[in-house]
Amino acid sequence: MSPFTEDNVPSPYRQITACLAAVGSEAFPRALLALVEQSGARQVMVFALDDGARCLLSWNFAAQSLGEALAESYLDGWHRKDPLRPVLARMASGQRRVVPIGPETRMQAAYRERFFTAPGLSGKTAVLVATVHHRLVVNLYEAGMRIDPDLAELIADLAARHYDSGARPDPLAALSERERAVCEGILQGRKAEAIAGDMGLSAATVVTYRKRAYHKLGIASRGALFALVGEGGQIR
């Protein structure tokens, strides 16, 4: 389900201004999602492909659970089979490239099945951005309607400005509501059983959400979570 309604989605021009104003702040992901939704994209995924892979933003406007599952799969080794990864690796800092991906694009059959055919996505407009600090791939997935490449490039430029900014963004912005709640419980020093009780879930389910969150954040331990968030475990 979309986080926006017809009444509260601003025009594209106002939304671009809102994104620029929110660069480097916790308000940026929501502002960017509002703009992405107006592009006609069914799903957006932003990954940093530096040494490994880290999810910076993932959202499916029709089924958020599907977006989460695809992001988790990508981080769980599929990023190594991404046909765009070697292209991004060769790009020099400051370069940006728009790459339309459709039925005619060559890729491994298993990769196409996992990220396009099975979730009902016809293709995507990908934008590769090499910044001073990151190598980003901004994926705008389509379900029939092609996305304006100029708008896709603008969206990627805004994302690059935000994730490459000196300001510290919300480190948990890429997480779903439940993944975030689990991480916040961990940061408060609570055990899985206590977090499960607060959320009305089983401890095993809480552990699953924790694993998914750690995958997206590119970390593997509670200590790494505290280090990522900052001193005292306070989310800024």
mmCIF file of C-alpha atoms in Angstrom, residues 40-136:
data_model
loop_
_atom_site.group_PDB
_atom_site.id
_atom_site.type_symbol
_atom_site.label_atom_id
_atom_site.label_comp_id
_atom_site.label_asym_id
_atom_site.label_seq_id
_atom_site.Cartn_x
_atom_site.Cartn_y
_atom_site.Cartn_z
ATOM 1 C CA GLY A 40 5.045 5.711 -12.181
ATOM 2 C CA ALA A 41 7.594 3.306 -10.677
ATOM 3 C CA ARG A 42 6.118 0.231 -9.031
ATOM 4 C CA GLN A 43 9.146 -0.204 -6.800
ATOM 5 C CA VAL A 44 12.343 1.662 -5.926
ATOM 6 C CA MET A 45 15.556 0.178 -4.567
ATOM 7 C CA VAL A 46 18.730 2.141 -3.866
ATOM 8 C CA PHE A 47 21.915 0.192 -3.162
ATOM 9 C CA ALA A 48 25.481 1.205 -2.411
ATOM 10 C CA LEU A 49 27.754 -1.252 -4.228
ATOM 11 C CA ASP A 50 31.107 -0.440 -2.700
ATOM 12 C CA ASP A 51 33.040 -3.403 -1.291
ATOM 13 C CA GLY A 52 29.851 -5.392 -0.806
ATOM 14 C CA ALA A 53 26.242 -4.273 -1.026
ATOM 15 C CA ARG A 54 24.160 -2.127 1.304
ATOM 16 C CA CYS A 55 20.487 -1.246 0.982
ATOM 17 C CA LEU A 56 19.835 2.476 1.412
ATOM 18 C CA LEU A 57 16.163 2.516 0.433
ATOM 19 C CA SER A 58 13.603 -0.077 -0.664
ATOM 20 C CA TRP A 59 9.890 0.395 -1.240
ATOM 21 C CA ASN A 60 7.223 -1.386 -3.256
ATOM 22 C CA PHE A 61 4.183 0.852 -3.715
ATOM 23 C CA ALA A 62 1.801 -2.085 -4.198
ATOM 24 C CA ALA A 63 3.175 -4.626 -1.698
ATOM 25 C CA GLN A 64 5.860 -3.514 0.729
ATOM 26 C CA SER A 65 6.526 -7.073 1.896
ATOM 27 C CA LEU A 66 7.538 -7.948 -1.678
ATOM 28 C CA GLY A 67 9.944 -5.019 -1.791
ATOM 29 C CA GLU A 68 11.518 -6.181 1.464
ATOM 30 C CA ALA A 69 11.882 -9.744 0.176
ATOM 31 C CA LEU A 70 13.549 -8.634 -3.061
ATOM 32 C CA ALA A 71 15.963 -6.339 -1.224
ATOM 33 C CA GLU A 72 16.876 -9.163 1.137
ATOM 34 C CA SER A 73 17.492 -11.540 -1.788
ATOM 35 C CA TYR A 74 19.680 -8.984 -3.548
ATOM 36 C CA LEU A 75 21.814 -8.497 -0.444
ATOM 37 C CA ASP A 76 21.978 -12.241 0.168
ATOM 38 C CA GLY A 77 24.384 -12.801 -2.720
ATOM 39 C CA TRP A 78 22.341 -11.878 -5.795
ATOM 40 C CA HIS A 79 24.094 -8.500 -6.039
ATOM 41 C CA ARG A 80 27.153 -10.347 -7.301
ATOM 42 C CA LYS A 81 25.121 -11.455 -10.360
ATOM 43 C CA ASP A 82 23.730 -8.009 -11.111
ATOM 44 C CA PRO A 83 24.710 -7.277 -14.751
ATOM 45 C CA LEU A 84 25.041 -3.596 -13.852
ATOM 46 C CA ARG A 85 27.633 -4.133 -11.131
ATOM 47 C CA PRO A 86 30.698 -4.427 -13.408
ATOM 48 C CA VAL A 87 29.521 -1.385 -15.382
ATOM 49 C CA LEU A 88 29.287 0.671 -12.184
ATOM 50 C CA ALA A 89 32.689 -0.580 -11.012
ATOM 51 C CA ARG A 90 34.351 0.855 -14.135
ATOM 52 C CA MET A 91 32.815 4.315 -13.787
ATOM 53 C CA ALA A 92 34.930 7.235 -12.635
ATOM 54 C CA SER A 93 33.880 9.504 -9.780
ATOM 55 C CA GLY A 94 31.373 12.069 -10.993
ATOM 56 C CA GLN A 95 29.974 9.917 -13.776
ATOM 57 C CA ARG A 96 26.272 9.045 -14.050
ATOM 58 C CA ARG A 97 24.593 6.664 -16.481
ATOM 59 C CA VAL A 98 20.925 5.852 -17.186
ATOM 60 C CA VAL A 99 20.371 2.215 -18.182
ATOM 61 C CA PRO A 100 16.934 1.005 -19.334
ATOM 62 C CA ILE A 101 16.370 -2.691 -18.606
ATOM 63 C CA GLY A 102 13.664 -4.510 -20.549
ATOM 64 C CA PRO A 103 12.720 -7.964 -21.872
ATOM 65 C CA GLU A 104 15.441 -7.709 -24.524
ATOM 66 C CA THR A 105 18.250 -7.041 -22.007
ATOM 67 C CA ARG A 106 20.641 -9.967 -21.608
ATOM 68 C CA MET A 107 21.012 -11.368 -18.088
ATOM 69 C CA GLN A 108 21.063 -14.714 -16.330
ATOM 70 C CA ALA A 109 17.690 -16.464 -16.538
ATOM 71 C CA ALA A 110 17.588 -17.045 -12.777
ATOM 72 C CA TYR A 111 18.261 -13.354 -12.104
ATOM 73 C CA ARG A 112 15.444 -12.273 -14.429
ATOM 74 C CA GLU A 113 13.066 -14.763 -12.859
ATOM 75 C CA ARG A 114 13.841 -13.603 -9.301
ATOM 76 C CA PHE A 115 13.760 -9.839 -9.823
ATOM 77 C CA PHE A 116 11.402 -9.349 -12.764
ATOM 78 C CA THR A 117 9.213 -12.294 -13.792
ATOM 79 C CA ALA A 118 8.209 -13.675 -10.382
ATOM 80 C CA PRO A 119 7.295 -10.279 -8.831
ATOM 81 C CA GLY A 120 5.445 -9.203 -12.007
ATOM 82 C CA LEU A 121 7.819 -6.406 -13.023
ATOM 83 C CA SER A 122 8.335 -5.794 -16.740
ATOM 84 C CA GLY A 123 11.634 -3.947 -16.453
ATOM 85 C CA LYS A 124 13.334 -1.024 -14.787
ATOM 86 C CA THR A 125 15.136 2.208 -15.405
ATOM 87 C CA ALA A 126 18.410 2.028 -13.511
ATOM 88 C CA VAL A 127 20.694 4.963 -12.864
ATOM 89 C CA LEU A 128 24.321 4.296 -11.952
ATOM 90 C CA VAL A 129 26.060 7.043 -10.017
ATOM 91 C CA ALA A 130 29.726 7.124 -8.990
ATOM 92 C CA THR A 131 30.203 9.715 -6.257
ATOM 93 C CA VAL A 132 33.205 10.681 -4.193
ATOM 94 C CA HIS A 133 32.247 8.252 -1.425
ATOM 95 C CA HIS A 134 29.872 5.713 -2.989
ATOM 96 C CA ARG A 135 28.884 3.765 -6.055
ATOM 97 C CA LEU A 136 25.110 3.841 -6.158
#
